CSV table of C-alpha atoms in Angstrom, one decimal:
chain,number,residue,atom,x,y,z
B,12,MET,CA,-16.3,-3.9,-18.3
B,13,LYS,CA,-14.5,-0.7,-19.2
B,14,SER,CA,-12.5,-0.7,-15.8
B,15,SER,CA,-11.7,-4.4,-16.3
B,16,LEU,CA,-10.2,-3.6,-19.6
B,17,ILE,CA,-8.2,-0.7,-18.2
B,18,THR,CA,-6.9,-2.9,-15.4
B,19,ALA,CA,-6.0,-5.8,-17.8
B,20,THR,CA,-4.1,-3.3,-20.0
B,21,CYS,CA,-2.2,-1.8,-17.1
B,22,LEU,CA,-1.2,-5.2,-15.9
B,23,ILE,CA,0.0,-6.3,-19.3
B,24,LEU,CA,2.0,-3.1,-19.6
B,25,ALA,CA,3.5,-3.5,-16.1
B,26,ALA,CA,4.3,-7.1,-16.8
B,27,GLN,CA,6.1,-6.2,-20.1
B,28,TRP,CA,8.0,-3.4,-18.4
B,29,ALA,CA,9.1,-5.7,-15.5
B,30,GLN,CA,10.1,-8.4,-18.0
B,31,ALA,CA,12.6,-5.9,-19.5
B,32,GLN,CA,14.0,-5.0,-16.1
B,33,THR,CA,16.4,-6.9,-13.8
B,34,LEU,CA,15.5,-7.9,-10.2
B,35,GLU,CA,18.2,-6.5,-8.0
B,36,SER,CA,19.1,-6.3,-4.2
B,37,ILE,CA,19.0,-2.9,-2.8
B,38,PRO,CA,22.2,-2.0,-0.7
B,39,ASN,CA,21.2,-1.1,2.9
B,40,ALA,CA,22.2,2.4,3.7
B,41,PRO,CA,20.9,4.8,6.3
B,42,LEU,CA,18.4,7.5,5.5
B,43,GLN,CA,16.3,10.1,7.3
B,44,GLU,CA,13.2,10.8,5.3
B,45,LEU,CA,9.8,11.8,6.5
B,46,TRP,CA,6.8,11.3,4.2
B,47,VAL,CA,3.1,12.1,4.7
B,48,ASN,CA,0.1,10.6,2.8
B,49,GLY,CA,-3.6,11.2,2.6
B,50,GLY,CA,-4.9,7.8,2.8
B,51,PHE,CA,-5.5,5.2,0.0
B,52,TYR,CA,-7.5,4.5,-3.0
B,53,SER,CA,-8.5,0.7,-3.3
B,54,TYR,CA,-9.7,-1.1,-6.3
B,55,HIS,CA,-11.5,-4.1,-4.7
B,56,PHE,CA,-11.6,-7.5,-6.4
B,57,GLN,CA,-15.2,-8.1,-5.2
B,58,ARG,CA,-16.9,-5.3,-7.0
B,59,ASN,CA,-20.4,-6.5,-6.1
B,60,LYS,CA,-19.9,-5.8,-2.4
B,61,ASN,CA,-20.5,-2.0,-2.6
B,62,LEU,CA,-17.2,-1.5,-0.7
B,63,ASN,CA,-15.7,2.0,-0.2
B,64,ASP,CA,-12.8,2.5,-2.7
B,65,ARG,CA,-12.0,5.9,-1.4
B,66,ASN,CA,-10.1,5.7,1.9
B,67,PRO,CA,-9.2,9.1,3.0
B,68,GLY,CA,-6.9,9.6,6.0
B,69,LEU,CA,-3.7,10.8,7.3
B,70,GLY,CA,-0.4,8.7,7.7
B,71,LEU,CA,3.3,9.2,8.2
B,72,GLU,CA,6.2,7.1,6.9
B,73,TYR,CA,9.8,7.5,8.3
B,74,ARG,CA,12.3,5.9,6.0
B,75,PHE,CA,15.3,5.3,8.2
B,76,SER,CA,17.1,3.0,5.6
B,77,SER,CA,17.1,2.4,1.9
B,78,VAL,CA,15.4,-0.9,2.5
B,79,ALA,CA,13.1,-0.2,5.5
B,80,SER,CA,10.7,2.3,7.0
B,81,VAL,CA,8.1,2.6,9.7
B,82,THR,CA,4.6,3.8,9.1
B,83,ALA,CA,1.5,4.8,11.2
B,84,GLY,CA,-1.8,6.4,10.4
B,85,ARG,CA,-5.6,6.5,10.4
B,86,PHE,CA,-8.0,6.2,7.5
B,87,TYR,CA,-11.7,5.5,6.6
B,88,ASN,CA,-11.7,1.9,5.4
B,89,SER,CA,-13.5,-0.1,2.8
B,90,ASP,CA,-16.2,-1.2,5.4
B,91,ARG,CA,-16.9,2.6,6.0
B,92,SER,CA,-15.4,2.6,9.5
B,93,TYR,CA,-12.2,4.2,10.8
B,94,SER,CA,-8.9,2.2,11.0
B,95,ASN,CA,-5.7,2.8,12.5
B,96,TYR,CA,-2.4,1.2,11.4
B,97,ALA,CA,1.2,0.8,12.5
B,98,GLY,CA,3.9,-1.2,10.8
B,99,MET,CA,7.2,-1.6,9.0
B,100,TYR,CA,8.0,-1.8,5.3
B,101,TYR,CA,10.9,-4.1,4.3
B,102,GLN,CA,11.7,-3.7,0.6
B,103,PRO,CA,15.1,-5.2,-0.1
B,104,TRP,CA,14.7,-5.7,-4.0
B,105,GLN,CA,14.1,-3.4,-6.9
B,106,ILE,CA,13.1,-3.6,-10.5
B,107,GLY,CA,14.4,-0.5,-12.1
B,108,PRO,CA,13.3,2.4,-9.8
B,109,VAL,CA,10.5,0.4,-8.1
B,110,ARG,CA,11.2,-1.1,-4.7
B,111,LEU,CA,9.6,-4.5,-3.8
B,112,GLY,CA,8.8,-6.1,-0.5
B,113,ALA,CA,6.1,-6.1,2.1
B,114,VAL,CA,4.7,-4.1,4.9
B,115,ALA,CA,3.9,-6.0,8.1
B,116,GLY,CA,1.9,-4.5,11.1
B,117,GLY,CA,-1.2,-4.1,13.1
B,118,PHE,CA,-4.6,-2.9,11.9
B,119,ASN,CA,-8.0,-2.3,13.5
B,120,GLY,CA,-11.4,-1.0,12.5
B,121,TYR,CA,-12.6,-3.8,10.3
B,122,PRO,CA,-16.1,-4.8,11.8
B,123,LYS,CA,-15.9,-8.5,10.6
B,124,MET,CA,-12.3,-9.0,11.7
B,125,ARG,CA,-11.9,-9.5,15.5
B,126,GLN,CA,-15.0,-7.3,16.0
B,127,GLY,CA,-13.0,-4.2,14.9
B,128,GLY,CA,-10.1,-5.0,17.2
B,129,TRP,CA,-6.4,-5.2,16.3
B,130,PHE,CA,-4.9,-7.9,14.0
B,131,VAL,CA,-1.6,-8.5,12.3
B,132,ALA,CA,-1.1,-8.7,8.6
B,133,ALA,CA,1.7,-8.9,6.0
B,134,ILE,CA,1.0,-7.3,2.6
B,135,PRO,CA,3.1,-7.4,-0.5
B,136,THR,CA,4.0,-3.8,-1.6
B,137,ALA,CA,5.9,-1.9,-4.4
B,138,SER,CA,7.0,1.6,-3.9
B,139,PHE,CA,8.2,4.4,-6.4
B,140,GLU,CA,9.7,7.6,-5.1
B,141,TYR,CA,10.9,10.6,-7.2
B,142,GLN,CA,12.3,13.6,-5.4
B,143,ARG,CA,9.5,14.7,-3.1
B,144,VAL,CA,6.6,12.5,-4.5
B,145,GLY,CA,6.0,8.8,-4.1
B,146,VAL,CA,3.4,6.1,-4.5
B,147,ASN,CA,3.0,2.8,-2.5
B,148,VAL,CA,1.0,0.0,-4.2
B,149,ALA,CA,-0.1,-2.9,-2.1
B,150,VAL,CA,-1.9,-6.1,-3.0
B,151,VAL,CA,-4.2,-6.7,-0.1
B,152,PRO,CA,-5.5,-10.4,0.0
B,153,THR,CA,-9.1,-11.4,0.7
B,154,TYR,CA,-9.5,-13.2,4.0
B,155,LYS,CA,-12.6,-15.2,4.3
B,156,ASP,CA,-15.6,-13.0,4.6
B,157,ARG,CA,-13.7,-10.6,7.0
B,158,LEU,CA,-11.4,-8.6,4.8
B,159,TYR,CA,-11.8,-7.8,1.2
B,160,GLY,CA,-9.0,-7.9,-1.2
B,161,ALA,CA,-7.8,-5.0,-3.2
B,162,ILE,CA,-5.1,-3.2,-5.0
B,163,SER,CA,-4.5,-0.1,-2.9
B,164,VAL,CA,-2.6,2.9,-4.0
B,165,GLN,CA,-1.2,5.5,-1.5
B,166,LEU,CA,0.2,8.8,-2.7
B,167,LYS,CA,2.8,10.3,-0.5
B,168,PHE,CA,4.9,13.5,-0.2
B,169,LYS,CA,8.3,13.9,1.4
B,170,LEU,CA,8.4,16.5,4.2
B,171,SER,CA,12.1,16.1,5.0
B,172,ASP,CA,15.3,14.4,4.2
């Protein structure tokens, strides 16, 4: 109950903040930034499934443009198995300092999805970056009984620019 109240309060505050901002296109400009992350924290929608919310790992993100970056890594997933991923973020819009778009790529390691083999997915994302620290937030949809939906948060740190 307490975590539901906190989640609802955060969503209401985020919605009020977003309503006060304007959706804008981000001009495409070249960048050369390398980011590293330590995995994810996932708040699963299906709380009764005993899923692993802490998803430690190691990943890299190379932002080559103000609207796009490539990413790859490995983490311990919600089903308590190791997963690998490789993909591309495309975030052409912003609300205030928050970039909006999606990440599309390949993932593996989920036992109920293609027997743990590779599959493709597109996931809505929002990113906030300030100097050498950033966060990616993804809304992972539930897919039948194979993948469990969650809000995933990924902290990242800039290594170079």
